[in-house]
Coordinates of C-alpha atoms and ligand atoms in Angstrom, one line a residue:
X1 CA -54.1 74.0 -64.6
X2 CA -53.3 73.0 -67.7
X3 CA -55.1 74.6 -70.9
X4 CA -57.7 72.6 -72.1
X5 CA -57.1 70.5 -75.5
X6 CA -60.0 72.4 -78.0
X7 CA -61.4 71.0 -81.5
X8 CA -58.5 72.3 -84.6
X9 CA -55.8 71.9 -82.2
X10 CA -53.1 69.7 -83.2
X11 CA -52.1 66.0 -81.9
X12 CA -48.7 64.8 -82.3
X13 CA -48.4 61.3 -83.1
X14 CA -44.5 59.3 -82.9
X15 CA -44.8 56.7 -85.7
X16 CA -46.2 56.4 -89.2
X17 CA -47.9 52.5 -89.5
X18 CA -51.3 51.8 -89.9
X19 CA -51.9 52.5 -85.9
X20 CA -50.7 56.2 -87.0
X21 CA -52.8 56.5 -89.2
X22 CA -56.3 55.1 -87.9
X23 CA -55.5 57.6 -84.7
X24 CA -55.2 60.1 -87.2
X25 CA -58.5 59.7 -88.8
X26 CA -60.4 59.2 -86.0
X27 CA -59.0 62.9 -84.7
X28 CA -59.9 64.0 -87.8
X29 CA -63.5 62.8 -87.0
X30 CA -63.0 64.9 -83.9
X31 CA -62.2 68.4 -85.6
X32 CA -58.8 67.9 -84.6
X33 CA -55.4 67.7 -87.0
X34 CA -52.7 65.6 -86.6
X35 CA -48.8 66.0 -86.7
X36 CA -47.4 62.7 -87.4
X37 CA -43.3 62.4 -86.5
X38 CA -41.3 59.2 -87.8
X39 CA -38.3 58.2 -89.2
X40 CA -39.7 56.6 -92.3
X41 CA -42.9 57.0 -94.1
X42 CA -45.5 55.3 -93.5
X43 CA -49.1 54.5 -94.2
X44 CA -50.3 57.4 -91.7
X45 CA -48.7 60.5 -94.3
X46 CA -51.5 60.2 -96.6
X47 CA -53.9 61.1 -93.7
X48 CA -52.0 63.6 -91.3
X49 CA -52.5 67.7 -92.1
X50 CA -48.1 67.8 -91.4
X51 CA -45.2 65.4 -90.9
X52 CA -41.6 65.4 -90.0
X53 CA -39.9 62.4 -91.2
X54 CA -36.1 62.4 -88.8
X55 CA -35.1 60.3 -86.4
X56 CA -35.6 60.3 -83.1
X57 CA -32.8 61.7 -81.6
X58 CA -32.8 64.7 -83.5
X59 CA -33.8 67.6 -81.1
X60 CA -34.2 70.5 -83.5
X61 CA -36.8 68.4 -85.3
X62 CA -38.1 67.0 -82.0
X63 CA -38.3 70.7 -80.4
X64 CA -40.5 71.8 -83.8
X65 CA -42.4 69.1 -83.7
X66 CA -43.4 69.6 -80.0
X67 CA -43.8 73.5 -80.3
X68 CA -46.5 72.6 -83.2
X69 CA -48.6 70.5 -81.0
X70 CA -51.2 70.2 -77.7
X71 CA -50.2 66.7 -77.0
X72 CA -48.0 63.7 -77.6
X73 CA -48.8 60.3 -78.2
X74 CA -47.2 57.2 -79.9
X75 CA -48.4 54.2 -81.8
X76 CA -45.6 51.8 -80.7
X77 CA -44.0 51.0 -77.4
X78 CA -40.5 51.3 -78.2
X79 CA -40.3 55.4 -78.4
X80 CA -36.6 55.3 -76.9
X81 CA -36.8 57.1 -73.4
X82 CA -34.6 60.2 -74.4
X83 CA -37.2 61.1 -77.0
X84 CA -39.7 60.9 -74.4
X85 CA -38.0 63.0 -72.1
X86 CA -37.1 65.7 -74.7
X87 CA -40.8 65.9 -75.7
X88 CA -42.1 65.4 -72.3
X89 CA -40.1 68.9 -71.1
X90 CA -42.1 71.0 -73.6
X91 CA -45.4 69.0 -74.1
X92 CA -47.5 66.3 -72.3
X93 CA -46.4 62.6 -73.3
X94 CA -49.5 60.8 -72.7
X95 CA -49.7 57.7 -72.1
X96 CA -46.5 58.9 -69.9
X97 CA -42.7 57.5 -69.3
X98 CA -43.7 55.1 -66.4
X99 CA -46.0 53.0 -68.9
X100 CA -43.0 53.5 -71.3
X101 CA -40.2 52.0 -68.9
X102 CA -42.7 49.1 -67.5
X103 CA -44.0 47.7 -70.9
X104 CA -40.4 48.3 -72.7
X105 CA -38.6 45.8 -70.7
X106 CA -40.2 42.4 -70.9
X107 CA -37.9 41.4 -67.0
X108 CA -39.6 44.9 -65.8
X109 CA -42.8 44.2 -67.3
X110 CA -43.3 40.9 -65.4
X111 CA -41.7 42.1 -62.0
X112 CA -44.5 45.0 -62.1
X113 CA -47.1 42.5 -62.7
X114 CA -46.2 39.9 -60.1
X115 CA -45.8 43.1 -57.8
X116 CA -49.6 43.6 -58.1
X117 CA -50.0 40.2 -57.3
X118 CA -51.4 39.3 -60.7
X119 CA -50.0 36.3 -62.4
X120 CA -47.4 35.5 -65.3
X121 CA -45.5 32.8 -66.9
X122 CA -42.1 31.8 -64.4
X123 CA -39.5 33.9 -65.4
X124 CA -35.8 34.7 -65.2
X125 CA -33.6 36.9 -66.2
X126 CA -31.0 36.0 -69.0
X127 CA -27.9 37.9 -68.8
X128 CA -25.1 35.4 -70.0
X129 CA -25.1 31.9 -71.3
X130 CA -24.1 31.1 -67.4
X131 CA -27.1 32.9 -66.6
X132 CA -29.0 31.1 -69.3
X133 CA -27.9 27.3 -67.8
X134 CA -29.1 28.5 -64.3
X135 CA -32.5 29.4 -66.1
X136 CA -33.7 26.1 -67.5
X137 CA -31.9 24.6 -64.5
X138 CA -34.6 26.4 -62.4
X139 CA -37.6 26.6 -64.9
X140 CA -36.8 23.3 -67.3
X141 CA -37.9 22.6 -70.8
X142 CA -39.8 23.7 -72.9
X143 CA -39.1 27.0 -72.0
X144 CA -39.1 29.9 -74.3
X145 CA -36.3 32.3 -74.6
X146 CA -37.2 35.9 -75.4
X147 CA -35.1 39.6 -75.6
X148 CA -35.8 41.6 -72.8
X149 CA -36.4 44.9 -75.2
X150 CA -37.8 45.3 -79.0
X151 CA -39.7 42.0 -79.6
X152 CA -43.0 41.8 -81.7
X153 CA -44.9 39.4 -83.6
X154 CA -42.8 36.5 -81.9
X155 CA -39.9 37.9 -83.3
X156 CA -36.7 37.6 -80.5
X157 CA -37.9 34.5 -78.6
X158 CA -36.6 31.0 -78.9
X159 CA -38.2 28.1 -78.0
X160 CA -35.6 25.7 -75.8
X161 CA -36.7 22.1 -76.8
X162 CA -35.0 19.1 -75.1
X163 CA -32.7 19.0 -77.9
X164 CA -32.2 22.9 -78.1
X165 CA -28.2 23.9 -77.6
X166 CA -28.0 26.7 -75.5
X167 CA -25.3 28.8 -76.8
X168 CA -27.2 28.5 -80.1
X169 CA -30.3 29.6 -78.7
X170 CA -28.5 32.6 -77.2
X171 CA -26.3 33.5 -80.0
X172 CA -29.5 33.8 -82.3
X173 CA -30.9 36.2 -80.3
X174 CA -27.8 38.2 -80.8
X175 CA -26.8 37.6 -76.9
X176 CA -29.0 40.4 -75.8
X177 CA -30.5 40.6 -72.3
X178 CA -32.8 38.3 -72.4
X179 CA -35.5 36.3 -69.9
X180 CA -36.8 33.1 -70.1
X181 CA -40.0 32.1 -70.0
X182 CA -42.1 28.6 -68.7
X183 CA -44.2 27.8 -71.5
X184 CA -48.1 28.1 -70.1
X185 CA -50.5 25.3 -71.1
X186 CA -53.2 28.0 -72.6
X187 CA -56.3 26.8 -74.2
X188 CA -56.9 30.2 -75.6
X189 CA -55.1 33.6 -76.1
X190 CA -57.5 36.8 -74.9
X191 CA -56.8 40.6 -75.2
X192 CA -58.2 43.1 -73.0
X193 CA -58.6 46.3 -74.6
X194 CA -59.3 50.0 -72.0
X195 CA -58.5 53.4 -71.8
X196 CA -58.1 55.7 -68.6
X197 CA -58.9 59.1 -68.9
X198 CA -57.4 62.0 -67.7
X199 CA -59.1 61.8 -64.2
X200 CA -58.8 58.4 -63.8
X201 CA -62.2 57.4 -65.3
X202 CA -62.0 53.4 -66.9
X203 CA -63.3 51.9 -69.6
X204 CA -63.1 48.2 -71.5
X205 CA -64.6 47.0 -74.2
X206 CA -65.5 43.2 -74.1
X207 CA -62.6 40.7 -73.9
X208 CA -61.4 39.9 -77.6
X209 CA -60.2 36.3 -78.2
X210 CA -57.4 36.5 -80.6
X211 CA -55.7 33.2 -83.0
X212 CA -52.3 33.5 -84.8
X213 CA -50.7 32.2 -87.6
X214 CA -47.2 32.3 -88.1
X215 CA -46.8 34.2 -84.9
X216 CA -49.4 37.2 -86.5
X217 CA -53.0 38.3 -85.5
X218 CA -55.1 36.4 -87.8
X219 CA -58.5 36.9 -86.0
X220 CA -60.3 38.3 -83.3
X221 CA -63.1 37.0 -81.8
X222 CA -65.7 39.1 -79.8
X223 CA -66.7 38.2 -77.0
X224 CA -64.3 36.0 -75.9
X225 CA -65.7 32.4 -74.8
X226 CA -65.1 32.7 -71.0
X227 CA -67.2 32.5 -68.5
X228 CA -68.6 35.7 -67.4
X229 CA -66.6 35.9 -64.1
X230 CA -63.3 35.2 -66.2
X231 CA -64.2 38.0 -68.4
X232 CA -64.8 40.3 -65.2
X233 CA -61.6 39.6 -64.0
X234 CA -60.0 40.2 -67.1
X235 CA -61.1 44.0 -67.1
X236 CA -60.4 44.4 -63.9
X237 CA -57.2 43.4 -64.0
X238 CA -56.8 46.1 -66.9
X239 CA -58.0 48.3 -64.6
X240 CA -55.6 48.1 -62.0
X241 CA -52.6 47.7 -64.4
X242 CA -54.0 51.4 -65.6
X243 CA -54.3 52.8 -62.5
X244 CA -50.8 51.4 -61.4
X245 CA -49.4 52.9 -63.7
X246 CA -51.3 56.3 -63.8
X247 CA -52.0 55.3 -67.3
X248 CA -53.9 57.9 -69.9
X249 CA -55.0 56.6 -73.2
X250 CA -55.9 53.2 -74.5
X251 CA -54.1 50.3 -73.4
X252 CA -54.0 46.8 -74.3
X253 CA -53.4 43.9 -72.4
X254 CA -52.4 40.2 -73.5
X255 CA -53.5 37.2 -71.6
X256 CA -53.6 33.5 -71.6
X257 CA -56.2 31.7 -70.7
X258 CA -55.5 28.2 -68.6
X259 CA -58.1 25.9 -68.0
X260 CA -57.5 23.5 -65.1
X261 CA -60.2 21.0 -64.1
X262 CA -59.9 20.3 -60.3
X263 CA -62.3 18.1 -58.4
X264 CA -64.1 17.7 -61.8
X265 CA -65.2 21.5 -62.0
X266 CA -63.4 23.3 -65.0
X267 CA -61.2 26.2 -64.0
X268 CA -60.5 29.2 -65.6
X269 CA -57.7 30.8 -64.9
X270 CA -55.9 34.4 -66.6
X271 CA -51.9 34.5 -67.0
X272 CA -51.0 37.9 -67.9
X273 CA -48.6 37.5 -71.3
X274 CA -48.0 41.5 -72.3
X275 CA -49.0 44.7 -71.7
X276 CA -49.4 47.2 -75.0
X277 CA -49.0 50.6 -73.9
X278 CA -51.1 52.0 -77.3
X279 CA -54.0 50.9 -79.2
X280 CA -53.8 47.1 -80.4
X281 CA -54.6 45.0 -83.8
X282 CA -57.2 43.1 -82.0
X283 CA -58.9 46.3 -81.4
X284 CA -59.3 47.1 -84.8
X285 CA -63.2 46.0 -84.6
X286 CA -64.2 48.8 -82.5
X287 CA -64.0 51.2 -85.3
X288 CA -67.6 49.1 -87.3
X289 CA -68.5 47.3 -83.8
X290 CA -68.6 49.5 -81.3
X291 CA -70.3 53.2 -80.2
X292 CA -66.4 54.5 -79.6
X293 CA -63.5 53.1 -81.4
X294 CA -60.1 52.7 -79.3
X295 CA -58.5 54.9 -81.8
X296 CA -60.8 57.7 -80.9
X297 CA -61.1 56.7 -76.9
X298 CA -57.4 56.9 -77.1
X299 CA -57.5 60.4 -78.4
X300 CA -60.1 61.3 -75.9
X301 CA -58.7 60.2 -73.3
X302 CA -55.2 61.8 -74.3
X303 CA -56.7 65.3 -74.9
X304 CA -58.7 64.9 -71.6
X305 CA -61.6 64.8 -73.0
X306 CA -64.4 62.4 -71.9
X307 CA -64.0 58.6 -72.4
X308 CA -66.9 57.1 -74.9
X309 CA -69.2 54.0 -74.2
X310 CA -66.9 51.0 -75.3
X311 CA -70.6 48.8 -76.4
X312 CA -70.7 46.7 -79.1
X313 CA -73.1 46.6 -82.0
X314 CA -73.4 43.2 -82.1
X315 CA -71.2 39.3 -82.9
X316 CA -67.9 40.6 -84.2
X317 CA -65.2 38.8 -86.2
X318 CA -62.1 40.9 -87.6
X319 CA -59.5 39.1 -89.8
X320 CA -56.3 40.7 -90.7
X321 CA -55.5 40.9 -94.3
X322 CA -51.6 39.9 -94.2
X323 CA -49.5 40.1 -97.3
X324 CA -51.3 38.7 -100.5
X325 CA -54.8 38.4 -99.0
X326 CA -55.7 41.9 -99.7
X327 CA -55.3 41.4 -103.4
X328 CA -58.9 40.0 -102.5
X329 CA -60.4 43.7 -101.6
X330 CA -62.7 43.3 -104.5
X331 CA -64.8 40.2 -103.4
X332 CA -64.8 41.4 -100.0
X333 CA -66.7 44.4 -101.1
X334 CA -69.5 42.4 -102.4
X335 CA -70.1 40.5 -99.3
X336 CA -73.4 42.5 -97.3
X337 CA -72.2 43.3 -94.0
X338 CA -68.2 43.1 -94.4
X339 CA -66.0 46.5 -93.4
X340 CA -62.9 46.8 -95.2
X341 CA -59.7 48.6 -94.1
X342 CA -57.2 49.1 -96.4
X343 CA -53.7 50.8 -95.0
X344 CA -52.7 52.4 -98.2
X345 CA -49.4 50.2 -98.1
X346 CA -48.0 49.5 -101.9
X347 CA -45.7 46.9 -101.0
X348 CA -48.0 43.6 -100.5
X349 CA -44.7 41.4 -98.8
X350 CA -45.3 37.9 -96.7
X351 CA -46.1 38.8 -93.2
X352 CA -47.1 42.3 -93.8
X353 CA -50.3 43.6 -92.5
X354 CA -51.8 45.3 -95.4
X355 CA -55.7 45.8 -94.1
X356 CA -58.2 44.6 -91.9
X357 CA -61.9 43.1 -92.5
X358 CA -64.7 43.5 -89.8
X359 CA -67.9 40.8 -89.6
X360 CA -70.4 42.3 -87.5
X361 CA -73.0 39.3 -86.5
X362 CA -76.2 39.1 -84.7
X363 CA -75.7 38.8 -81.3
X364 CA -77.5 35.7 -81.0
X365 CA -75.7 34.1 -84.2
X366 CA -73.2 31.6 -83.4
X367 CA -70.2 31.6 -85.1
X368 CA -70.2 30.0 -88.0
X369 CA -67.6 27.5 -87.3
X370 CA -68.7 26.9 -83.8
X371 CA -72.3 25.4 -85.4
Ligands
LIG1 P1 -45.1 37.5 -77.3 O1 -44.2 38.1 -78.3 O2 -44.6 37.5 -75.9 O3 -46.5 38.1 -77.4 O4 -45.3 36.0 -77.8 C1 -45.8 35.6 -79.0 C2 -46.6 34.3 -78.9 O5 -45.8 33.2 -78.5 C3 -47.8 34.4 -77.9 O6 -48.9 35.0 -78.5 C4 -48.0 32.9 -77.6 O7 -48.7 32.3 -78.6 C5 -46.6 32.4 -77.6 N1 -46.0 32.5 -76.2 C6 -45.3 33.5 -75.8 N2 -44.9 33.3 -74.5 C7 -45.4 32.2 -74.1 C8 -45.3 31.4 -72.9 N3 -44.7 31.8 -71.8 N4 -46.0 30.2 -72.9 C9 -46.7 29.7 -74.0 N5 -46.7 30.4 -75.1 C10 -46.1 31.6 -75.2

């Protein structure tokens, strides 16, 4: 048996953003210290008790890094395999390479899911602009265009209008591997956010309903408006994605929600967009709205340590603070109620998530734009 993970151990974290860093604090809050290893700094230094900034392909920092800690986790999905190998020989990787290698590969991603009989966009794989004309042959237009590996924020897709040139469309994404997409009539975009423990234990918190603008987490929403049988299925789903993929830690998965009115009853149906093999921006709320945070589920559940009760404290609304909104920390510490999260980033550019605000409402209130 393995030795039990103990308060003033050490957890090692791959990356250095703001997901780095709210792990980091909330292992702090659990007696625990954390070794954070990334390339560049990032937000997460100013919090972690060490850090190695190298890349991650170098094995004398790698092998250090992994002698100094219990366990290994990572805030971001693309952790390139040989790293997780290296590290996985000396100390557990958690969540492990199988949720790496499904959630890496958008072409893998989808296959898995469709293998567990749970539905996403139409797809096909992209390898060549032949490739690419047999695609919207098969799937039409719109259709959206997107690298197989290393897209984010709705950077590497391309949506193929009617008047879209192909070989433009492919050449802008660099003629990478690539799969295209049906575009899905959602009403709504949903997260679910769960952890699995070390034993296979499951929990969710409610589903979040998220809005973007310009392709980035604006808001979230909790709950999501769904019908209580849609929002069952949602979690459930998680559940089996988890367990399919002997998943430990907190995991986040993307959905669209379709409505589809058939002999005049409203349908609701839940297309699976993504799978996040870490914790998520639209969980950031759990940290003011809920008994256990994902950032400290996740590091329960990676030191094998009990899973916490994912209930909420009441309404919740979280709004991102991207680029110049933050400059506006000082009213939003003069509104009653309000949780601010600052990252600690100097640089304010466009597009860059610099904090987070949390709303917690009565859980009666309605929203106030939905009055
Ligand atoms: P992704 O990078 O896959 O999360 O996509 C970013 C955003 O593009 C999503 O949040 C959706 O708003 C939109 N999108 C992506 N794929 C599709 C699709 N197949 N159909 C409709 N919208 C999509």
């Amino acid at each position: 048996m393995e030795a039990r993970i103990n308060p003033g151990d050490t957890v090692g974290i791959l990356g250095s953003g703001q997901l780095g860093r709210m792990l980091a604090m909330a292992a702090a809050r659990l007696g625990l210290r954390t070794h954070i290893y990334a390339p560049d700094r990032g937000p997460a230094l100013d919090v972690c008790a060490q850090s190695t900034i190298a890349p991650y392909d170098d094995e004398t920092a790698l092998g250090a890094f992994a002698a100094s800690v219990a366990v290994v986790s990572y805030e971001f999905e693309n952790v390139p395999a040989a790293t997780a190998a290296f590290l996985a020989a000396r100390r557990p990787v958690r969540p492990g390479s199988q949720a790496l290698a499904t959630t890496q590969d958008r072409l893998t991603e989808k296959t898995f899911l469709n293998g567990l009989g749970i539905p996403t966009a139409s797809f096909a794989a992209v390898d060549d602009l032949a490739g690419l004309e047999r695609a919207v042959a098969a799937l039409g237009r719109p259709s959206i265009l997107k690298t197989r590996r290393f897209g984010y924020d709705g950077k590497g897709q391309v949506l193929l209008r009617e008047s879209t040139l192909l070989c433009e469309a492919f050449d802008g994404l660099g003629r990478q591997p690539a799969i295209l997409e049906g575009l899905v009539p959602f009403t709504r975009e949903v997260s679910v956010i769960g952890a699995r423990g070390l034993q296979g234990a499951f929990a969710a918190w409610d589903v979040c309903e998220n809005e973007h603008e310009n392709h980035i987490l604006a808001r979230t929403r909790v709950p999501a408006r769904l019908k209580p049988e849609t929002a069952q299925a949602a979690i459930d789903m998680t559940g089996r994605i988890a367990a399919a993929l002997d998943y430990v830690g907190v995991i986040t998965v993307e959905m669209f929600l379709v409505e589809e009115t058939i002999d005049g009853a409203m349908q609701e149906k839940l297309v699976v967009n993504e799978i996040a093999p870490r914790v998520h921006n639209s969980g950031h709320w759990t940290i003011d709205g809920a008994v256990t945070s994902q950032f400290e589920q996740h590091i329960r559940a990676i030191c094998g340590w009990p899973l916490g009760s994912p209930r909420r404290h009441g309404r919740i609304e979280m709004r991102n603070l991207i680029g110049a909104e933050a400059q506006g920390w000082h009213e939003l510490l003069s509104e009653p109620g309000l949780s601010l999260h600052l990252y600690g980033k100097h640089e304010a550019r466009a597009g860059r998530k610099m904090g987070h605000v949390t709303r917690i409402l009565d859980e009666s209130a309605p929203f106030p734009e939905d009055l």
